Amino acid sequence: MQLALVGVSHKTAPVEVRERLAFNSETLRDALTSLVRRQDIHEAIILSTCNRVEVMAESPDDRLIREFLCEFHQIPHESVSQHLYSFRNADAIRHVFRVAASLDSMMVGEPQILGQVKEAYRVATDAGTVGMHLSALMTRAFAVAKKVRSETGISQSAVSVSFAAVELARKIFGDLTGKTVMIIGASKMGELAAKHLKRNGVSSVLVTNRTFERAVELAKVFEGAAVPFEHFTDHMAGADIVISSTGAPHFIISKTLAEQVIHRRKNKPMFFIDIAVPRDIDPGVNEIDNAFLYDIDDLQQVIDSNLKERMKEASRAEEIVDSEVQAFCLKMQSREVVPTIVQMRDSLERLRREEIERNRRHLKDLSPEGQAAVDQITRSLVNKILHTPTEYLKQMAQDPSGPEVADLIRKIFNVKTPE
C-alpha cells in the first residue's frame, strides 16, 4: 500500500483558506470519482469539516492530490501551498489514527470528529472510491479511536462551561435524577448548561427572563415552566440548581435572599452557577451552609484543570497510536509480500512444466519411475531456487524498505505487481 494524504487544518490555515478548499455534500461524490479517475490514484477518501479538509489516497505521489485540490477548486497552488501539509505511508497512517482519536482536534478528546471521519468513509464507500487498502486503514482507525477513548481519560473531563456545570452538580448531588433547575436569563450558555443537566437526569426546568415571552419559548424547549421575572424569588426554593446569566448591572440574588431560600428548603443543598458578567449572585452566598456558588472564573479554573488532565491522557494516547501504527504497517507489509511469493512460485512452476513438455521426447524412453524422478528433481530444484528469496521477503516484510525489496524481486523473476 502506498498512502498519501494532503490537507489543511485549523493548525495550518485560517478559515478563509479552509473554506476555499472545503467540499460540500453536493460536490463531494463528484470530487471523489474525479480524483480516482486520475492516473496513479487508486482509492480516495475526502474529509471536509469546519476545522480541516483532508484528502487521503492510495497513491505513490502526494503531488497528484495537491494538483487535484487546486484544479477542483480553481485555486492557484501558490496561494495555498504554504498552508497545505502532506504525509506519506507510515506518517499518513499515524495522522489518520490521530485525527480519528481526536488527538489533532482543536479541543483534544472531543467526540464529534470520529463521527465525521466515519461519515467521510461512508460517502467514499458509496461513491465506490474505497478499496481493500483504505478500507483496512479506516477500519483500524476506528478501532484505534475506540481503544484510545476506552483506555485513557482523554474525553472524560469537562472542558466547556456547560459540561463543567454538570460535572460540579454531580459532585454535589451525586445522582441528578429528580432534581429541578432554574434558568435565570435566557442566554445561550445557560440554555446549554440546562440542556446538559436535563440529559443527565434533571427532571424539571423553570425558566425566568425579563422578557416573559422568551422565558415561555425557552421553557417549551425543556418541557418546563416559565416564571415571571418579578416573581422568580418565590420559586427559587423549589430549585436544586440555579443558573443565572442576566445582563443586570448588579446582584439579583443577594446573600440575604439566598439565606431565606436555603431556610425554606430546610437546609437542603443548593447549587448556584453564575455565568453572568457582571455577576448576578453575591459571592457571599458561598459562605452559607449547603449553598455552593461557582462563577464564570471558578468554572474556567475547573476547565483549565481538566484540560491539563486531558493533555496528560493525550500523551498516553499518543503511545497507543504509535504502537498501532507499527502493528498496522507490519500487517500491511506482510499482506503485500504474500502475493509476490505466490506469483514467484507460479512463475517458476510454469517454466518447469514448459521445460518438461519441451523435452518430453527425450524423456519418453524413461521408465515411469525415471519420469517421476525427473519430476521430483525439477520440483526440488524450484523449491531450492525459491527458498532464499522467499525467506528474505518474509524477513523484509517487517522492514521499512520491504516494499522496495519486493518490487526488485518481482522484476528479477518477471512477475507483475499485485493489484
Short mmCIF file of C-alpha atoms in Angstrom, two decimals:
data_model
loop_
_atom_site.label_atom_id
_atom_site.label_comp_id
_atom_site.label_asym_id
_atom_site.label_seq_id
_atom_site.Cartn_x
_atom_site.Cartn_y
_atom_site.Cartn_z
CA MET A 1 0.00 0.00 0.00
CA GLN A 2 1.27 3.43 -0.94
CA LEU A 3 -0.66 6.05 1.02
CA ALA A 4 -0.58 9.81 0.50
CA LEU A 5 -2.50 12.46 2.44
CA VAL A 6 -2.75 16.19 1.78
CA GLY A 7 -4.76 18.67 3.82
CA VAL A 8 -5.22 21.89 5.74
CA SER A 9 -6.49 22.25 9.29
CA HIS A 10 -7.14 24.85 11.95
CA LYS A 11 -3.45 24.50 12.84
CA THR A 12 -2.12 25.44 9.40
CA ALA A 13 -4.70 27.63 7.72
CA PRO A 14 -7.15 30.41 8.65
CA VAL A 15 -10.82 29.86 7.99
CA GLU A 16 -10.60 31.93 4.77
CA VAL A 17 -8.29 29.27 3.28
CA ARG A 18 -10.13 26.27 4.72
CA GLU A 19 -13.45 27.41 3.27
CA ARG A 20 -11.90 27.82 -0.20
CA LEU A 21 -10.72 24.19 -0.11
CA ALA A 22 -13.83 22.74 1.53
CA PHE A 23 -16.15 20.23 -0.18
CA ASN A 24 -19.87 20.45 0.43
CA SER A 25 -22.12 17.42 0.39
CA GLU A 26 -23.33 18.20 -3.15
CA THR A 27 -19.82 18.18 -4.69
CA LEU A 28 -18.16 15.52 -2.56
CA ARG A 29 -19.18 12.48 -4.58
CA ASP A 30 -18.16 14.09 -7.89
CA ALA A 31 -14.86 15.12 -6.36
CA LEU A 32 -14.13 11.57 -5.23
CA THR A 33 -14.92 9.98 -8.59
CA SER A 34 -12.96 12.68 -10.39
CA LEU A 35 -9.99 12.00 -8.13
CA VAL A 36 -9.80 8.23 -8.68
CA ARG A 37 -10.09 8.68 -12.45
CA ARG A 38 -6.64 10.24 -12.36
CA GLN A 39 -3.61 8.14 -13.16
CA ASP A 40 -1.87 6.59 -10.13
CA ILE A 41 -4.73 7.36 -7.73
CA HIS A 42 -6.49 4.10 -6.96
CA GLU A 43 -8.60 4.79 -3.86
CA ALA A 44 -9.66 8.02 -2.12
CA ILE A 45 -11.48 9.47 0.87
CA ILE A 46 -12.16 13.17 1.49
CA LEU A 47 -12.73 14.52 5.00
CA SER A 48 -14.18 18.04 4.97
CA THR A 49 -15.20 19.69 8.26
CA CYS A 50 -15.14 23.22 9.60
CA ASN A 51 -11.68 22.64 11.05
CA ARG A 52 -10.00 20.55 8.37
CA VAL A 53 -10.03 19.46 4.74
CA GLU A 54 -8.02 16.33 4.05
CA VAL A 55 -7.69 14.08 1.02
CA MET A 56 -6.18 10.65 1.53
CA ALA A 57 -5.48 8.35 -1.37
CA GLU A 58 -3.84 5.09 -2.27
CA SER A 59 -1.27 6.75 -4.50
CA PRO A 60 2.52 6.91 -4.85
CA ASP A 61 2.67 10.70 -5.04
CA ASP A 62 1.07 13.39 -2.85
CA ARG A 63 1.72 15.96 -5.60
CA LEU A 64 -1.16 14.39 -7.54
CA ILE A 65 -3.50 15.24 -4.67
CA ARG A 66 -2.23 18.81 -4.42
CA GLU A 67 -2.86 19.25 -8.14
CA PHE A 68 -6.36 17.82 -7.78
CA LEU A 69 -7.24 20.12 -4.85
CA CYS A 70 -6.18 23.25 -6.70
CA GLU A 71 -7.72 22.24 -10.02
CA PHE A 72 -11.04 21.17 -8.48
CA HIS A 73 -11.40 24.44 -6.58
CA GLN A 74 -9.73 26.51 -9.32
CA ILE A 75 -7.19 27.95 -6.92
CA PRO A 76 -3.58 28.77 -7.84
CA HIS A 77 -1.29 26.37 -5.99
CA GLU A 78 0.98 29.16 -4.80
CA SER A 79 -1.94 30.81 -2.97
CA VAL A 80 -2.49 27.80 -0.67
CA SER A 81 0.75 25.81 -0.79
CA GLN A 82 2.10 27.35 2.41
CA HIS A 83 -0.95 26.07 4.30
CA LEU A 84 -1.01 22.54 2.91
CA TYR A 85 0.61 19.62 4.70
CA SER A 86 1.46 16.24 3.24
CA PHE A 87 2.04 12.84 4.79
CA ARG A 88 3.05 9.60 3.18
CA ASN A 89 2.82 5.94 4.21
CA ALA A 90 3.51 5.42 7.94
CA ASP A 91 3.27 9.17 8.66
CA ALA A 92 -0.07 9.31 6.84
CA ILE A 93 -1.33 6.30 8.79
CA ARG A 94 -0.29 7.95 12.06
CA HIS A 95 -2.09 11.15 11.08
CA VAL A 96 -5.32 9.30 10.24
CA PHE A 97 -5.20 7.44 13.56
CA ARG A 98 -4.54 10.71 15.47
CA VAL A 99 -7.39 12.53 13.73
CA ALA A 100 -9.88 9.72 14.38
CA ALA A 101 -8.77 9.56 18.02
CA SER A 102 -9.29 13.34 18.37
CA LEU A 103 -5.63 13.98 19.16
CA ASP A 104 -5.38 16.54 16.34
CA SER A 105 -8.63 18.33 17.19
CA MET A 106 -8.91 21.92 18.34
CA MET A 107 -10.29 20.51 21.59
CA VAL A 108 -8.36 17.30 22.26
CA GLY A 109 -10.73 14.48 23.15
CA GLU A 110 -13.87 15.97 21.56
CA PRO A 111 -16.15 13.23 20.24
CA GLN A 112 -17.53 14.82 17.03
CA ILE A 113 -14.51 14.17 14.81
CA LEU A 114 -14.87 10.39 14.93
CA GLY A 115 -18.41 10.66 13.60
CA GLN A 116 -17.21 12.99 10.84
CA VAL A 117 -14.44 10.56 9.84
CA LYS A 118 -16.95 7.70 9.74
CA GLU A 119 -19.27 9.79 7.56
CA ALA A 120 -16.41 10.59 5.15
CA TYR A 121 -15.66 6.87 4.89
CA ARG A 122 -19.34 6.07 4.27
CA VAL A 123 -19.63 8.64 1.48
CA ALA A 124 -16.45 7.39 -0.21
CA THR A 125 -17.62 3.79 0.08
CA ASP A 126 -20.96 4.71 -1.51
CA ALA A 127 -19.10 6.53 -4.29
CA GLY A 128 -17.04 3.39 -4.95
CA THR A 129 -13.68 5.03 -4.25
CA VAL A 130 -12.68 2.82 -1.30
CA GLY A 131 -10.91 -0.46 -1.93
CA MET A 132 -9.04 -3.03 0.11
CA HIS A 133 -6.30 -0.69 1.34
CA LEU A 134 -8.29 2.31 2.57
CA SER A 135 -10.97 0.01 3.96
CA ALA A 136 -8.35 -1.74 6.09
CA LEU A 137 -6.88 1.60 7.16
CA MET A 138 -10.19 3.16 8.21
CA THR A 139 -11.43 0.04 9.97
CA ARG A 140 -8.25 0.08 12.04
CA ALA A 141 -8.52 3.85 12.61
CA PHE A 142 -11.99 3.42 14.14
CA ALA A 143 -10.69 0.64 16.38
CA VAL A 144 -7.73 2.78 17.48
CA ALA A 145 -10.07 5.69 18.30
CA LYS A 146 -12.23 3.38 20.41
CA LYS A 147 -9.16 1.99 22.16
CA VAL A 148 -7.86 5.49 22.96
CA ARG A 149 -11.20 6.53 24.44
CA SER A 150 -11.61 3.35 26.47
CA GLU A 151 -8.03 3.04 27.75
CA THR A 152 -7.32 6.72 28.51
CA GLY A 153 -9.27 9.52 30.15
CA ILE A 154 -8.86 11.80 27.15
CA SER A 155 -12.59 12.51 26.86
CA GLN A 156 -13.72 12.18 30.44
CA SER A 157 -13.09 15.65 31.91
CA ALA A 158 -15.44 18.54 31.16
CA VAL A 159 -13.83 21.29 29.06
CA SER A 160 -16.81 23.57 28.45
CA VAL A 161 -18.79 25.74 30.85
CA SER A 162 -21.95 23.73 30.29
CA PHE A 163 -20.28 20.35 30.86
CA ALA A 164 -18.31 21.71 33.83
CA ALA A 165 -21.64 22.72 35.40
CA VAL A 166 -22.94 19.17 35.01
CA GLU A 167 -19.72 17.74 36.46
CA LEU A 168 -19.94 20.00 39.52
CA ALA A 169 -23.65 19.29 40.00
CA ARG A 170 -22.87 15.57 40.10
CA LYS A 171 -20.22 16.12 42.75
CA ILE A 172 -22.73 17.99 44.91
CA PHE A 173 -25.84 15.86 44.40
CA GLY A 174 -24.50 12.57 43.09
CA ASP A 175 -27.48 11.35 41.08
CA LEU A 176 -29.28 14.24 39.33
CA THR A 177 -32.48 12.25 38.87
CA GLY A 178 -35.50 14.19 40.11
CA LYS A 179 -33.62 17.47 40.56
CA THR A 180 -35.03 20.82 39.41
CA VAL A 181 -33.00 23.53 37.64
CA MET A 182 -33.97 27.19 37.37
CA ILE A 183 -32.60 29.25 34.48
CA ILE A 184 -32.48 32.98 35.18
CA GLY A 185 -31.92 34.91 31.94
CA ALA A 186 -32.26 33.23 28.55
CA SER A 187 -28.61 33.23 27.46
CA LYS A 188 -27.21 30.60 25.11
CA MET A 189 -24.68 29.43 27.70
CA GLY A 190 -27.39 28.99 30.33
CA GLU A 191 -29.54 27.11 27.82
CA LEU A 192 -26.67 24.76 27.00
CA ALA A 193 -25.96 24.10 30.67
CA ALA A 194 -29.63 23.34 31.30
CA LYS A 195 -29.72 21.06 28.26
CA HIS A 196 -26.79 19.00 29.55
CA LEU A 197 -28.27 18.87 33.04
CA LYS A 198 -31.57 17.63 31.59
CA ARG A 199 -29.76 14.93 29.63
CA ASN A 200 -28.08 13.84 32.84
CA GLY A 201 -31.25 13.28 34.81
CA VAL A 202 -32.64 16.67 35.87
CA SER A 203 -36.41 16.25 35.66
CA SER A 204 -37.84 19.78 35.91
CA VAL A 205 -36.79 23.10 34.39
CA LEU A 206 -38.02 26.54 35.44
CA VAL A 207 -37.20 29.50 33.20
CA THR A 208 -37.42 33.17 34.09
CA ASN A 209 -36.49 36.16 31.98
CA ARG A 210 -37.20 39.88 31.92
CA THR A 211 -38.98 39.23 28.60
CA PHE A 212 -41.60 36.71 29.65
CA GLU A 213 -42.28 35.58 26.06
CA ARG A 214 -38.66 34.50 25.73
CA ALA A 215 -38.98 32.58 29.01
CA VAL A 216 -42.07 30.80 27.65
CA GLU A 217 -40.26 29.99 24.41
CA LEU A 218 -37.25 28.50 26.21
CA ALA A 219 -39.41 26.62 28.73
CA LYS A 220 -41.06 24.82 25.81
CA VAL A 221 -37.65 23.52 24.68
CA PHE A 222 -37.26 21.74 28.02
CA GLU A 223 -40.94 20.96 28.52
CA GLY A 224 -40.61 23.11 31.63
CA ALA A 225 -42.45 26.07 33.15
CA ALA A 226 -41.97 29.80 32.63
CA VAL A 227 -41.88 32.04 35.70
CA PRO A 228 -42.47 35.84 35.61
CA PHE A 229 -39.19 37.58 36.39
CA GLU A 230 -40.71 39.73 39.14
CA HIS A 231 -41.77 36.56 41.00
CA PHE A 232 -38.80 34.23 40.41
CA THR A 233 -37.61 34.51 44.03
CA ASP A 234 -40.88 32.93 45.13
CA HIS A 235 -40.00 29.79 43.15
CA MET A 236 -36.31 29.53 44.00
CA ALA A 237 -36.83 27.21 46.96
CA GLY A 238 -38.08 24.56 44.56
CA ALA A 239 -34.89 24.62 42.54
CA ASP A 240 -31.88 22.48 43.41
CA ILE A 241 -29.72 24.15 40.76
CA VAL A 242 -29.87 27.83 39.74
CA ILE A 243 -28.13 29.02 36.57
CA SER A 244 -28.06 32.80 36.30
CA SER A 245 -26.91 34.75 33.25
CA THR A 246 -28.81 38.03 33.06
CA GLY A 247 -27.43 41.35 31.84
CA ALA A 248 -28.22 43.04 35.16
CA PRO A 249 -25.59 45.57 36.33
CA HIS A 250 -25.93 44.43 39.96
CA PHE A 251 -26.56 41.31 42.04
CA ILE A 252 -30.06 39.92 41.58
CA ILE A 253 -29.50 37.23 44.25
CA SER A 254 -28.17 38.67 47.48
CA LYS A 255 -26.72 36.71 50.39
CA THR A 256 -29.84 37.54 52.42
CA LEU A 257 -32.15 36.22 49.71
CA ALA A 258 -30.10 33.03 49.39
CA GLU A 259 -30.21 32.50 53.19
CA GLN A 260 -34.01 32.81 53.13
CA VAL A 261 -34.26 30.33 50.24
CA ILE A 262 -31.98 27.78 51.94
CA HIS A 263 -34.08 28.16 55.10
CA ARG A 264 -37.27 27.47 53.10
CA ARG A 265 -35.56 24.39 51.64
CA LYS A 266 -34.86 23.21 55.20
CA ASN A 267 -31.11 23.36 54.53
CA LYS A 268 -31.16 21.01 51.56
CA PRO A 269 -28.11 21.65 49.32
CA MET A 270 -28.43 24.22 46.55
CA PHE A 271 -26.04 24.76 43.62
CA PHE A 272 -25.72 28.27 42.15
CA ILE A 273 -23.99 28.77 38.78
CA ASP A 274 -23.32 32.42 38.00
CA ILE A 275 -22.15 32.78 34.40
CA ALA A 276 -23.08 36.45 34.10
CA VAL A 277 -20.61 39.32 33.77
CA PRO A 278 -21.20 41.50 35.77
CA ARG A 279 -22.06 38.77 38.26
CA ASP A 280 -25.70 38.14 39.20
CA ILE A 281 -25.10 36.45 42.55
CA ASP A 282 -23.44 37.92 45.64
CA PRO A 283 -20.20 35.92 46.27
CA GLY A 284 -21.15 35.97 49.96
CA VAL A 285 -23.67 33.23 49.11
CA ASN A 286 -20.75 30.81 49.21
CA GLU A 287 -20.47 31.43 52.98
CA ILE A 288 -23.93 29.93 53.58
CA ASP A 289 -24.04 26.32 54.72
CA ASN A 290 -25.28 23.99 51.95
CA ALA A 291 -25.05 26.74 49.32
CA PHE A 292 -22.46 26.10 46.58
CA LEU A 293 -21.71 29.03 44.27
CA TYR A 294 -19.50 28.90 41.19
CA ASP A 295 -18.97 31.96 38.98
CA ILE A 296 -17.52 32.03 35.46
CA ASP A 297 -13.92 32.22 36.76
CA ASP A 298 -14.48 29.24 39.05
CA LEU A 299 -15.84 27.24 36.13
CA GLN A 300 -12.89 28.30 33.97
CA GLN A 301 -10.50 27.04 36.65
CA VAL A 302 -12.28 23.70 36.58
CA ILE A 303 -11.99 23.65 32.79
CA ASP A 304 -8.27 24.60 32.86
CA SER A 305 -7.58 21.85 35.37
CA ASN A 306 -9.48 19.35 33.25
CA LEU A 307 -7.61 20.44 30.13
CA LYS A 308 -4.31 19.68 31.87
CA GLU A 309 -5.64 16.24 32.74
CA ARG A 310 -6.65 15.70 29.13
CA MET A 311 -3.18 16.62 27.91
CA LYS A 312 -1.66 14.09 30.31
CA GLU A 313 -4.03 11.47 28.93
CA ALA A 314 -3.16 12.60 25.39
CA SER A 315 0.45 11.51 25.99
CA ARG A 316 -0.78 8.02 26.82
CA ALA A 317 -3.00 8.12 23.75
CA GLU A 318 -0.02 9.03 21.54
CA GLU A 319 1.79 5.91 22.79
CA ILE A 320 -1.21 3.79 21.81
CA VAL A 321 -1.28 5.38 18.35
CA ASP A 322 2.46 4.80 17.81
CA SER A 323 2.08 1.14 18.74
CA GLU A 324 -0.95 0.74 16.47
CA VAL A 325 0.81 2.40 13.52
CA GLN A 326 3.71 -0.02 13.83
CA ALA A 327 1.40 -3.02 14.04
CA PHE A 328 -0.68 -1.86 11.08
CA CYS A 329 2.39 -1.23 8.89
CA LEU A 330 3.74 -4.70 9.67
CA LYS A 331 0.40 -6.28 8.85
CA MET A 332 0.08 -4.44 5.55
CA GLN A 333 3.66 -5.19 4.54
CA SER A 334 3.14 -8.88 5.31
CA ARG A 335 -0.01 -8.86 3.18
CA GLU A 336 1.93 -7.33 0.32
CA VAL A 337 4.75 -9.89 0.19
CA VAL A 338 2.47 -12.95 0.16
CA PRO A 339 1.14 -12.32 -3.39
CA THR A 340 4.73 -11.83 -4.58
CA ILE A 341 5.79 -15.18 -3.12
CA VAL A 342 2.80 -16.90 -4.71
CA GLN A 343 3.49 -15.27 -8.08
CA MET A 344 7.16 -16.28 -7.97
CA ARG A 345 6.24 -19.88 -7.28
CA ASP A 346 3.59 -19.92 -10.02
CA SER A 347 6.06 -18.42 -12.50
CA LEU A 348 8.82 -20.97 -11.83
CA GLU A 349 6.36 -23.86 -11.73
CA ARG A 350 5.05 -22.81 -15.14
CA LEU A 351 8.63 -22.70 -16.50
CA ARG A 352 9.35 -26.13 -15.02
CA ARG A 353 6.33 -27.68 -16.72
CA GLU A 354 7.08 -25.98 -20.02
CA GLU A 355 10.66 -27.32 -19.97
CA ILE A 356 9.48 -30.83 -19.19
CA GLU A 357 6.95 -30.71 -22.05
CA ARG A 358 9.55 -29.24 -24.39
CA ASN A 359 11.87 -32.15 -23.60
CA ARG A 360 9.19 -34.81 -23.45
CA ARG A 361 10.57 -36.62 -26.49
CA HIS A 362 13.90 -37.07 -24.68
CA LEU A 363 12.13 -38.47 -21.65
CA LYS A 364 9.79 -40.88 -23.43
CA ASP A 365 12.19 -43.77 -23.14
CA LEU A 366 12.45 -43.39 -19.39
CA SER A 367 10.55 -45.78 -17.19
CA PRO A 368 7.62 -44.38 -15.17
CA GLU A 369 9.93 -44.39 -12.14
CA GLY A 370 12.53 -42.44 -14.10
CA GLN A 371 9.97 -39.84 -15.25
CA ALA A 372 8.74 -39.48 -11.68
CA ALA A 373 12.32 -38.95 -10.55
CA VAL A 374 12.78 -36.17 -13.14
CA ASP A 375 9.57 -34.57 -11.98
CA GLN A 376 10.70 -34.73 -8.35
CA ILE A 377 14.18 -33.42 -9.12
CA THR A 378 12.85 -30.40 -11.01
CA ARG A 379 10.34 -29.65 -8.26
CA SER A 380 13.12 -29.82 -5.69
CA LEU A 381 15.24 -27.52 -7.81
CA VAL A 382 12.42 -24.93 -7.98
CA ASN A 383 12.00 -25.13 -4.21
CA LYS A 384 15.70 -24.58 -3.64
CA ILE A 385 15.75 -21.58 -6.02
CA LEU A 386 12.75 -20.03 -4.26
CA HIS A 387 13.89 -20.74 -0.72
CA THR A 388 16.30 -17.81 -0.30
CA PRO A 389 14.18 -15.04 -1.92
CA THR A 390 11.07 -16.31 -0.10
CA GLU A 391 12.74 -16.22 3.31
CA TYR A 392 14.26 -12.83 2.54
CA LEU A 393 10.88 -11.43 1.54
CA LYS A 394 9.34 -12.68 4.79
CA GLN A 395 12.11 -11.03 6.78
CA MET A 396 11.86 -7.76 4.87
CA ALA A 397 8.09 -7.64 5.37
CA GLN A 398 8.88 -6.11 8.76
CA ASP A 399 11.40 -3.64 7.35
CA PRO A 400 10.52 -0.14 6.08
CA SER A 401 12.32 -0.96 2.80
CA GLY A 402 10.26 -4.15 2.37
CA PRO A 403 8.09 -2.80 -0.50
CA GLU A 404 11.20 -1.76 -2.46
CA VAL A 405 12.77 -5.21 -1.96
CA ALA A 406 9.54 -6.90 -3.05
CA ASP A 407 9.44 -4.72 -6.15
CA LEU A 408 13.06 -5.63 -7.03
CA ILE A 409 12.41 -9.35 -6.62
CA ARG A 410 9.29 -9.09 -8.78
CA LYS A 411 11.41 -7.53 -11.53
CA ILE A 412 14.09 -10.24 -11.22
CA PHE A 413 11.51 -13.01 -11.50
CA ASN A 414 9.48 -11.09 -14.08
CA VAL A 415 6.19 -11.17 -12.16
CA LYS A 416 3.51 -8.47 -12.16
CA THR A 417 2.85 -6.06 -9.30
CA PRO A 418 -0.10 -7.33 -7.23
CA GLU A 419 -3.26 -5.30 -7.77
#
